[in-house]
CSV table of C-alpha atoms and ligand atoms in Angstrom, one decimal:
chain,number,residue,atom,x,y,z
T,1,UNK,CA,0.0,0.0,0.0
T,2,UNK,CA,1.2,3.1,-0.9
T,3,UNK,CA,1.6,6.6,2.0
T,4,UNK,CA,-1.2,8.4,2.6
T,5,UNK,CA,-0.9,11.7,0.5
T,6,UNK,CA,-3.2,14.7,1.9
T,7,UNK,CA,-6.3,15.3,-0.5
T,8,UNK,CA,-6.9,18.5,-2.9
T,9,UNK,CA,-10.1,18.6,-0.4
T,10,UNK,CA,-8.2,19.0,2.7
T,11,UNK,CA,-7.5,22.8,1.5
T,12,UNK,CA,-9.6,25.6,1.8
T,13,UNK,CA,-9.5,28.0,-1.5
T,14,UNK,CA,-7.4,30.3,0.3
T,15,UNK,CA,-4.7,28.0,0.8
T,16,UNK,CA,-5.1,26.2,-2.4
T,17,UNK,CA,-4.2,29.7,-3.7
T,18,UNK,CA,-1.1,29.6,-1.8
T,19,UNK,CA,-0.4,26.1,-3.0
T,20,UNK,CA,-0.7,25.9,-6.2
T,21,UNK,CA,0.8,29.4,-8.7
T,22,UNK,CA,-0.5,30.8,-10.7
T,23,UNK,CA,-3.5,31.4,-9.5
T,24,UNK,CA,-5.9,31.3,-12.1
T,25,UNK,CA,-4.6,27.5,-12.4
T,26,UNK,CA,-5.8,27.0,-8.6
T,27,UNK,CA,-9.2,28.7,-9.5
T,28,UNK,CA,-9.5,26.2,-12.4
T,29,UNK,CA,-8.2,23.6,-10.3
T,30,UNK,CA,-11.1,24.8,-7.4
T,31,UNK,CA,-13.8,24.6,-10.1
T,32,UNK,CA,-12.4,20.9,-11.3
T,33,UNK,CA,-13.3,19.4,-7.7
T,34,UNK,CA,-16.1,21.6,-6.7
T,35,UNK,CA,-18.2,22.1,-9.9
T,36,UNK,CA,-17.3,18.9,-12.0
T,37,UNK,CA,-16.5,16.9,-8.5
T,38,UNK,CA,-13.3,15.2,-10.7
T,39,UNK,CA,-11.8,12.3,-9.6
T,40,UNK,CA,-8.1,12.7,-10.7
T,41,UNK,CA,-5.9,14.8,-12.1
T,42,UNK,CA,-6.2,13.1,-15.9
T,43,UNK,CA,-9.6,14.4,-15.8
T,44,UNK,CA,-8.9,18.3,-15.3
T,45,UNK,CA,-9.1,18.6,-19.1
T,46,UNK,CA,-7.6,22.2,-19.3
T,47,UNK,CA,-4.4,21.9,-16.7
T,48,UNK,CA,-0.8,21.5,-17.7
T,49,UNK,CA,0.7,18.1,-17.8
T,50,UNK,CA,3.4,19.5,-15.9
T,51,UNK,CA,1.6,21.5,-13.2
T,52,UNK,CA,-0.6,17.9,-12.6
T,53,UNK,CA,2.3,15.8,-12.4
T,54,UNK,CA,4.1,18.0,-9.8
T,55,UNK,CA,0.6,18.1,-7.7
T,56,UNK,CA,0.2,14.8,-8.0
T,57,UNK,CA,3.6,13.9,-6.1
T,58,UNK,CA,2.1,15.5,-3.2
T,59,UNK,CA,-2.0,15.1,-3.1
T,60,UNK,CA,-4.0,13.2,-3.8
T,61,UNK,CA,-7.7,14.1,-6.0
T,62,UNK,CA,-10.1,11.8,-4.4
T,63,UNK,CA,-8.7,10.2,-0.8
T,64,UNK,CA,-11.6,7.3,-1.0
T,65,UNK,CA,-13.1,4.7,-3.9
T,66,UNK,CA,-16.8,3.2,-3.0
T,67,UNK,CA,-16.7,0.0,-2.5
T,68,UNK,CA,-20.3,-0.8,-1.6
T,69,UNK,CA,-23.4,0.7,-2.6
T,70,UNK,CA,-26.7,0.0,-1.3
T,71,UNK,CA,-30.1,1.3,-2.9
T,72,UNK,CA,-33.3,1.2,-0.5
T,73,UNK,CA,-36.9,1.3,-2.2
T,74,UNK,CA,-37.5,4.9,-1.0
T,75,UNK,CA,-34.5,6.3,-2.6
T,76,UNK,CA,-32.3,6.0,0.8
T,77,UNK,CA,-28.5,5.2,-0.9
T,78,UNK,CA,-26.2,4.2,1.8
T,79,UNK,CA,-21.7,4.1,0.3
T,80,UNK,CA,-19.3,2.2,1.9
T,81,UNK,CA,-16.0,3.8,1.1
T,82,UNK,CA,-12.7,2.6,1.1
T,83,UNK,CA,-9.8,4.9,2.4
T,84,UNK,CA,-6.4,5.1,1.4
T,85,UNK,CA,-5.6,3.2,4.0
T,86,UNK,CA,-7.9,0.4,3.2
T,87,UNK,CA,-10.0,1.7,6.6
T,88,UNK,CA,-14.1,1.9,6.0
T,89,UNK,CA,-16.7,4.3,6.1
T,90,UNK,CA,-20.5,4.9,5.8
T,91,UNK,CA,-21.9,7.7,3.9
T,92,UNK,CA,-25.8,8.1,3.3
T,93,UNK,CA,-27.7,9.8,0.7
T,94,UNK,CA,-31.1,10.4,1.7
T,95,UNK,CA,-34.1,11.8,-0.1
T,96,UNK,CA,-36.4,14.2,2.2
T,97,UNK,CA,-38.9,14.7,-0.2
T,98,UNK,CA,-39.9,14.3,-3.4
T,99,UNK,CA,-39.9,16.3,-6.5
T,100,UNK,CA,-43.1,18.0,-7.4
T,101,UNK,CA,-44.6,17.9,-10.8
T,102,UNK,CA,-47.2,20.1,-12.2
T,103,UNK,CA,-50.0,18.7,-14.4
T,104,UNK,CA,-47.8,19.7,-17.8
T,105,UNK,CA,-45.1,17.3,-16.6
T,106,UNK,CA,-42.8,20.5,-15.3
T,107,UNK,CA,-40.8,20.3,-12.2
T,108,UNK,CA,-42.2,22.9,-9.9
T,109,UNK,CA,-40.2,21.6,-7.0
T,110,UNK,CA,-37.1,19.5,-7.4
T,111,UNK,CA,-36.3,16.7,-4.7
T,112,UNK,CA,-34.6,17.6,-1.3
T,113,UNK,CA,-31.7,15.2,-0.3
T,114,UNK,CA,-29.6,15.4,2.2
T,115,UNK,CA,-26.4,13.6,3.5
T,116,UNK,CA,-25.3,12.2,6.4
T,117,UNK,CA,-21.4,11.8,6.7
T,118,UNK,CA,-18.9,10.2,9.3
T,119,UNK,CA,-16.0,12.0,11.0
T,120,UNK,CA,-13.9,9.2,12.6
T,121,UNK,CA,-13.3,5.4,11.7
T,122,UNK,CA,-15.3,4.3,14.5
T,123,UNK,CA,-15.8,6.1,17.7
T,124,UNK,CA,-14.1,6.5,21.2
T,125,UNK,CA,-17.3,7.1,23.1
T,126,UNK,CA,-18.9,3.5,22.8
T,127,UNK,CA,-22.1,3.7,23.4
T,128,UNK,CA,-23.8,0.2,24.0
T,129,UNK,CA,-26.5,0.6,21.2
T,130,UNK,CA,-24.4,1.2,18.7
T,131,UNK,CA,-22.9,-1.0,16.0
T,132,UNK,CA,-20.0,2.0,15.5
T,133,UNK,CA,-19.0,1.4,18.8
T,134,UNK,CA,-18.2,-2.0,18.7
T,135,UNK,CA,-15.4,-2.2,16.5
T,136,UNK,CA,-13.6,0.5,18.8
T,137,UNK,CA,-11.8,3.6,18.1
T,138,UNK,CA,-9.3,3.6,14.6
T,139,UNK,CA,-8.4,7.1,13.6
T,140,UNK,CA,-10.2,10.5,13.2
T,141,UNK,CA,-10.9,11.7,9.2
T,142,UNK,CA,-8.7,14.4,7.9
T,143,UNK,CA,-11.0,17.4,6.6
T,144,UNK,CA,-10.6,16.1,2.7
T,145,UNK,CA,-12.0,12.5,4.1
T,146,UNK,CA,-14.9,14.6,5.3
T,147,UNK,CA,-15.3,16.6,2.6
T,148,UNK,CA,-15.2,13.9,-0.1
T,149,UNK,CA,-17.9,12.1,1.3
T,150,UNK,CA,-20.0,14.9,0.0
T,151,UNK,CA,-18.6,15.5,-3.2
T,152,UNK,CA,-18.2,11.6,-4.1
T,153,UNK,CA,-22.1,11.3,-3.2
T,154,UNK,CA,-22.6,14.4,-5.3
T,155,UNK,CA,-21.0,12.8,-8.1
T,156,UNK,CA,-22.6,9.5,-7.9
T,157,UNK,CA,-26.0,11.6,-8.3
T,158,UNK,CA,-25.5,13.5,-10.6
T,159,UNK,CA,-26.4,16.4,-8.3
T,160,UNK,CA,-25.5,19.5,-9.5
T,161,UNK,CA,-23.2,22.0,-7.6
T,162,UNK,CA,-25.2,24.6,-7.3
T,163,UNK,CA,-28.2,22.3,-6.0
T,164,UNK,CA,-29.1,22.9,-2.4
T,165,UNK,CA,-27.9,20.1,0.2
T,166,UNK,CA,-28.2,19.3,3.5
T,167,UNK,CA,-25.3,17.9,5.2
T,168,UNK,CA,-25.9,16.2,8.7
T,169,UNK,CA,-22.9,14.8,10.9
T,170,UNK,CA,-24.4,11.9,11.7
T,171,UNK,CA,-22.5,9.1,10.5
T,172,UNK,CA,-20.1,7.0,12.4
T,173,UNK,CA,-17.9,9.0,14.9
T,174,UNK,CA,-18.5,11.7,17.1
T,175,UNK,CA,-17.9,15.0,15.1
T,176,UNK,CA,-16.7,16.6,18.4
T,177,UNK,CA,-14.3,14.5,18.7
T,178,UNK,CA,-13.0,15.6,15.7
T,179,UNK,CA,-13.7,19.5,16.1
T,180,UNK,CA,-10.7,21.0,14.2
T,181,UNK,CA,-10.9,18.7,10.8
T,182,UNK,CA,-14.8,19.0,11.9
T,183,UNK,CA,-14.7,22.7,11.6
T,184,UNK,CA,-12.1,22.8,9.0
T,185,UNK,CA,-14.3,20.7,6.6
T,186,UNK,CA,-17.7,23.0,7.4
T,187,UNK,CA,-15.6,26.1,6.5
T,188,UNK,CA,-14.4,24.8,3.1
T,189,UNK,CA,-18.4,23.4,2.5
T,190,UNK,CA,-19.5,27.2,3.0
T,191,UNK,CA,-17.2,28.5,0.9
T,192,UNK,CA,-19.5,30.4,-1.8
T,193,UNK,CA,-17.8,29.7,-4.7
T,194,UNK,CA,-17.7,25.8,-4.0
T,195,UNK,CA,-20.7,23.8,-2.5
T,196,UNK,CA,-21.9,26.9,-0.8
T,197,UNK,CA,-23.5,24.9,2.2
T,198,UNK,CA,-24.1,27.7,4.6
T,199,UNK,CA,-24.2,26.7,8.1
T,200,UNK,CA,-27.7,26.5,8.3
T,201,UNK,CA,-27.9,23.7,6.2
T,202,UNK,CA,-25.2,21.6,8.2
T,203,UNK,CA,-26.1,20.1,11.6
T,204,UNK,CA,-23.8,18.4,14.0
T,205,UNK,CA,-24.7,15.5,15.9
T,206,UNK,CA,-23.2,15.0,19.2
T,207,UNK,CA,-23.5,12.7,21.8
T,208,UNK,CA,-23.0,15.4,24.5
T,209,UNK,CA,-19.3,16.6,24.9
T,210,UNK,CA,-20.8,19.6,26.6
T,211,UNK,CA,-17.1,20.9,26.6
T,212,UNK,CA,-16.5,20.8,22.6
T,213,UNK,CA,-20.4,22.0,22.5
T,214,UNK,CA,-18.8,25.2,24.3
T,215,UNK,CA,-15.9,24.9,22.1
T,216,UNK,CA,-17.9,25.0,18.5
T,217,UNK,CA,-20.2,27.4,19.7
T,218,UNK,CA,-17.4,29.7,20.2
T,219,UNK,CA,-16.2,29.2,16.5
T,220,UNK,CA,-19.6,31.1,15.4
T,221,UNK,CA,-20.1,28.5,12.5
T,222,UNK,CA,-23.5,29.1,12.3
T,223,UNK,CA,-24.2,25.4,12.5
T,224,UNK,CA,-27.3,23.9,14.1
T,225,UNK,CA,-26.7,20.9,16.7
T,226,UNK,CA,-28.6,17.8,17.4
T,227,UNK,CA,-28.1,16.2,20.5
T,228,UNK,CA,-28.2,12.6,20.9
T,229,UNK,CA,-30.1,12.7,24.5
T,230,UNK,CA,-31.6,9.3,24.5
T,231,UNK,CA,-32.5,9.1,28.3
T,232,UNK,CA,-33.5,11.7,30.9
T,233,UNK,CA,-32.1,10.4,34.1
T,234,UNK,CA,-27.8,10.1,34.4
T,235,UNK,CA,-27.9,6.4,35.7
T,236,UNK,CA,-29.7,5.0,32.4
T,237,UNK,CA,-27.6,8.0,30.0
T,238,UNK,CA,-24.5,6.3,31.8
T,239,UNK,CA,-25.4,2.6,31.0
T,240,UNK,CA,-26.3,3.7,27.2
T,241,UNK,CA,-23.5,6.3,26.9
T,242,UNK,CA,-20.8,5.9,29.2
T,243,UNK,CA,-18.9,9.3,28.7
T,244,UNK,CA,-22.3,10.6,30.5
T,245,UNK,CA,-20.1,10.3,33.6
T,246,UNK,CA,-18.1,13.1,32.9
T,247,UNK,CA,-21.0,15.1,30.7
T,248,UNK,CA,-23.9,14.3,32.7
T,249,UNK,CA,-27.6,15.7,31.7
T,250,UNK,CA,-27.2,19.0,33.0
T,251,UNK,CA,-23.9,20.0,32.1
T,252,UNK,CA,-25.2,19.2,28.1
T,253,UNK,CA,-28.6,21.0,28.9
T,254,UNK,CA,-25.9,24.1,30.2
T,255,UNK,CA,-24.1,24.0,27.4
T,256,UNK,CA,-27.1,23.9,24.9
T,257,UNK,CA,-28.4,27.1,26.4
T,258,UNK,CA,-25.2,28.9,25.8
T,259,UNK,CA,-24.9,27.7,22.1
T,260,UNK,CA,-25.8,30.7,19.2
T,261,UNK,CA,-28.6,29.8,17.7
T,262,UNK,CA,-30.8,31.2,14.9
T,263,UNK,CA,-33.5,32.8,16.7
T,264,UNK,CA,-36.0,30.8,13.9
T,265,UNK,CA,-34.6,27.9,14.1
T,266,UNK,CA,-34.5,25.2,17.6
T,267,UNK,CA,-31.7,22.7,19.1
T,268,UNK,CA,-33.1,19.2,18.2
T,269,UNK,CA,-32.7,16.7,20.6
T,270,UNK,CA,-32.5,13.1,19.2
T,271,UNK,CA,-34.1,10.5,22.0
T,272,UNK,CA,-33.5,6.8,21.0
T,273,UNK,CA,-36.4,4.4,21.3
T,274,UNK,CA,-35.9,1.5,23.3
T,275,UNK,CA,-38.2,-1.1,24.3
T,276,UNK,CA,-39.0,-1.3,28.0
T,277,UNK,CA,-35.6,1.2,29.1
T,278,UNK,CA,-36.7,4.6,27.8
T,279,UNK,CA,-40.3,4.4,26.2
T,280,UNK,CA,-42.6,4.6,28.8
T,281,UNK,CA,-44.8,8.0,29.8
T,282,UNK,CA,-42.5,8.6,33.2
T,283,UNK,CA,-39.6,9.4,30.9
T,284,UNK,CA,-41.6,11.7,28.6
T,285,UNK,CA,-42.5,13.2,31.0
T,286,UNK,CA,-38.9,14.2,32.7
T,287,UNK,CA,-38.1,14.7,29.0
T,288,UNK,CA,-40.7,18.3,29.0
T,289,UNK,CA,-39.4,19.2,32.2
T,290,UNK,CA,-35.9,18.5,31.3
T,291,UNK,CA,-36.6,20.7,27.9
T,292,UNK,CA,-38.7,23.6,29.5
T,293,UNK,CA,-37.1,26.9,28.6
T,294,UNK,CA,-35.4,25.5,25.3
T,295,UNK,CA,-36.4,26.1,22.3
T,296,UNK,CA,-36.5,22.4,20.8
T,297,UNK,CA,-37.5,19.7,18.9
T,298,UNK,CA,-37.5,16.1,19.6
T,299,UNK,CA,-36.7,13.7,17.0
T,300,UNK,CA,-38.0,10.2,18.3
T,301,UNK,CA,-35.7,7.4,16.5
T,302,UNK,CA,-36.6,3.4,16.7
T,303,UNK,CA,-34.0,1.6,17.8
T,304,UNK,CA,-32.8,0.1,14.9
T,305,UNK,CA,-31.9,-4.1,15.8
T,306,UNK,CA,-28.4,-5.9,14.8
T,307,UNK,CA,-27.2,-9.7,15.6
T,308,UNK,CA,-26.2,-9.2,19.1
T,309,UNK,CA,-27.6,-6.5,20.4
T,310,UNK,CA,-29.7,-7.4,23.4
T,311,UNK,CA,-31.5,-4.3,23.1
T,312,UNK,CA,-35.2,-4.4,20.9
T,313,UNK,CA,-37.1,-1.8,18.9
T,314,UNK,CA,-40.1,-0.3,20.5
T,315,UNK,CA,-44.0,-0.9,19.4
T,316,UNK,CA,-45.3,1.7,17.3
T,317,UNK,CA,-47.8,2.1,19.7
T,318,UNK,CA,-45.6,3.3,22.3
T,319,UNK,CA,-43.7,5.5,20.2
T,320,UNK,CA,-47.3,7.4,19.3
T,321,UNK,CA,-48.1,7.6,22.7
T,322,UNK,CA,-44.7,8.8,23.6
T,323,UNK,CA,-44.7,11.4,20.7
T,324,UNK,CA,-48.6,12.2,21.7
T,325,UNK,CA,-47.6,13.1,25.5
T,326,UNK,CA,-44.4,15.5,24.2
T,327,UNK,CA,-46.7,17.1,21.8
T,328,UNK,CA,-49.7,17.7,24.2
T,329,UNK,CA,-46.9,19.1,26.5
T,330,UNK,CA,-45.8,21.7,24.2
T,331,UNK,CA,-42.9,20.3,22.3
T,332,UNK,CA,-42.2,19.9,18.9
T,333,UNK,CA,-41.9,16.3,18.2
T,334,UNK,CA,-41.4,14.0,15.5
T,335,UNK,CA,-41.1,10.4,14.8
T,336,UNK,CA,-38.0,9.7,12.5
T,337,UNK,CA,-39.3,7.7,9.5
T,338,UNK,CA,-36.6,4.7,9.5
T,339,UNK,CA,-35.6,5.9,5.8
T,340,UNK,CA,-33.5,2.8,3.9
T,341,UNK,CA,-35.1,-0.2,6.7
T,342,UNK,CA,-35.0,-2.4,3.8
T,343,UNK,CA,-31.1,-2.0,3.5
T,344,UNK,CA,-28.7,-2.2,6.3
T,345,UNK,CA,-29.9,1.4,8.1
T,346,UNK,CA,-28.2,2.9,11.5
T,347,UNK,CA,-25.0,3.8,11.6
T,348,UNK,CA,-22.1,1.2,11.4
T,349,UNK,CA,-24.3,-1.3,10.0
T,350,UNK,CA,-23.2,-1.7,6.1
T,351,UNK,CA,-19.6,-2.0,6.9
T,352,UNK,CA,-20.5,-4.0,10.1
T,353,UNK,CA,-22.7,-6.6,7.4
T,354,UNK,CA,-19.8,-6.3,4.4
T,355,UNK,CA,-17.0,-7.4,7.1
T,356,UNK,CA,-19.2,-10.0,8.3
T,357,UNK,CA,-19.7,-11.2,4.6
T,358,UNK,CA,-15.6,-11.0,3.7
G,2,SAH,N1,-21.7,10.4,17.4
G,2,SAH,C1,-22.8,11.3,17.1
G,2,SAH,C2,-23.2,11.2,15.7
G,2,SAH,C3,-23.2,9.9,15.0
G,2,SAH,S1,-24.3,8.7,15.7
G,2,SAH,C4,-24.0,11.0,18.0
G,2,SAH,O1,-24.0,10.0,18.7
G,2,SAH,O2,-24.8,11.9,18.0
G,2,SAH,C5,-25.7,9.1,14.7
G,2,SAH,C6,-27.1,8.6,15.3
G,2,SAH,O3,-27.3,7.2,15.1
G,2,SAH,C7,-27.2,8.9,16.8
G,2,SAH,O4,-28.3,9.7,17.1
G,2,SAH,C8,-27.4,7.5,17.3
G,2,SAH,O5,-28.2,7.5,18.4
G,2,SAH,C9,-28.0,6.7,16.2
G,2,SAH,N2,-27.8,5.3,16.3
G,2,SAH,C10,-26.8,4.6,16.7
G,2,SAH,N3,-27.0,3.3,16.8
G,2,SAH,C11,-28.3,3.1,16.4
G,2,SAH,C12,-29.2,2.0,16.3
G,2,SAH,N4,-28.8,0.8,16.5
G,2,SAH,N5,-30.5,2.3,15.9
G,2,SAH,C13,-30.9,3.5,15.6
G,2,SAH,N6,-30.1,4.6,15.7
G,2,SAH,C14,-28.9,4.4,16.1
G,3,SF4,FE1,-20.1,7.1,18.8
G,3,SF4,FE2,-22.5,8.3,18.2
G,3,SF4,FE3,-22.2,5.6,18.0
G,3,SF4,FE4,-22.2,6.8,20.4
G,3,SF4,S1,-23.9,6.7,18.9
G,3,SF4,S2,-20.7,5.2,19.7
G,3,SF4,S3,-21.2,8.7,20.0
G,3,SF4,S4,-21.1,7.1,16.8
């Protein structure tokens, strides 16, 4: 196998325009990975042979091939992709709605997608629901890694650049964990004459490092957050998430209501369906007392089952009446429709199935 090189997409403009002279060739270099999403240097049609070959010594185009590809009936493509370093990771194209067509056959609206991408090869935190966490802690993704996930999905679509997307860190890893590639990466997305994802459209999962919370709320990104709460007293958080120890409840809840929000917009707090630990009416009810004086949503999620796990997914019924008692409480609630059930769904699943089948 050969070294690692750094990635094109590790760079922000700025420094590409340091990097590579003269300039206009690092504009034309810009628009080769942002607007046509190229995957080598071959294919940047107008670029000297010269000025490729001395580039390509050093960087690489595109850090990661896909290996695996899995389509779900509703549209839901989930990518394994193979790193450099012959590591895996998940990426997940989802579609949030459908286009709409008028009665002449024109597009009035086109479809919204969005994507959900991973920031570490697994994860340190090691929660005990989670098929991530199983396989341990490998290494964090460099900002390129991040970035290509995006524009390799983008590719594979045929989505335009100039098409709106939504980018959600919700893959495998905790982004937090990974704060300055994490940050570096949503800095190049923004970038106006690129992918132009404003902050607005990017939301960053977290289990609850109330400390990094603090930390990328200070940065002024203009990101939202979602975070993953999943139980409302410390003793149960601790058993499902055991860093909870050292960022209990409160201290997140703290640190939420220091983070700049948008004014319109609300934190979303992701709670974790499980049958018999967290589903019952007692803990929806902590849950509106926990959440009084936020402005939030709740985003129920079924726990999705693997071989193993000893944990089981909730009755819809339960989930309703869960859902009902939030929203007759005041809160904004929804039920997460498990998009792409058919194929191998939550997080760490696909490459957790594919290493299983090697
Ligand atoms: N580490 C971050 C982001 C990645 S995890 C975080 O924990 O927030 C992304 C989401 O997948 C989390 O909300 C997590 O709760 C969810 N998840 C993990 N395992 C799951 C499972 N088996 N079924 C359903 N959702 C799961
Ligand atoms: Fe890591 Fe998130 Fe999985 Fe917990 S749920 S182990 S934080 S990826």
């Amino acid at each position: 196998m050969n070294e690692p090189k750094p990635s094109l997409l590790d760079f922000t403009q700025t420094e590409l325009l340091t990097l590579i002279k003269p300039s206009f060739r690092a504009k034309q270099i810009y628009g080769w990975l942002y607007h046509q999403y190229v995957e080598s240097y071959e294919d940047m049609k107008n670029i000297p042979k010269a000025l490729k070959e001395e580039l390509a010594q050093k960087y690489i185009v595109n850090p990661m091939k896909i290996v695996k590809k899995e389509i779900s009936t509703d549209g839901t493509i989930k990518y394994l992709f193979e790193l450099q370093d012959g590591k895996t990771i998940e990426a997940v194209w989802l579609k949030m709605k459908n286009e709409e067509i008028d009665c002449d056959g024109n597009i009035v609206h086109e479809a919204k997608y969005t994507i959900c991408v991973s920031t570490q090869v697994g994860c340190k935190v090691g929660c005990s629901f989670c098929l991530t966490a199983k396989g341990g802690f490998t290494r964090d993704l460099t900002a390129g890694e991040i970035v290509a996930q995006v524009v390799n999905l983008k590719r594979d679509n045929e989505h335009k650049h100039n098409r709106m997307i939504n980018i959600v860190y919700m893959g495998m890893g905790e982004p937090l964990d990974n704060l300055n590639n994490l940050a570096k990466a949503i800095e190049i997305f923004k970038e106006e004459e690129g992918l132009c994802i404003s902050g607005k459209r990017q939301t960053v999962s977290t289990s609850g490092l109330s400390n990094k919370i603090d930390r990328l709320g200070e940065m002024d990104l203009g990101v939202h957050i979602a975070i993953s709460l999943h139980a409302v007293d410390d003793e149960l958080r601790t058993e499902l998430i055991p860093m909870n120890k050292a960022h209990n409840i409160s201290s997140i809840i703290e640190a939420v209501k220091r983070f700049p929000i948008d004014t319109r917009k609300r934190v979303m707090f992701e709670y974790l369906v499980i049958k018999n630990k967290n589903d019952d009416i007692a803990s929806a009810k902590k849950l509106v007392k926990l959440l009084t004086g936020i402005k939030a949503k709740v985003n129920l999620i079924y726990f999705n089952p693997y071989p193993g796990t000893t944990y089981d997914r909730p009755t819809r019924a339960d989930m309703v009446a869960f859902q009902e008692y939030l929203v007759n409480h005041g809160l904004l609630c929804t039920i997460r429709d498990s998009k792409g059930i058919d194929i191998s769904a939550a997080c760490g699943q696909l490459k957790e199935q594919t290493e299983r089948e090697l």
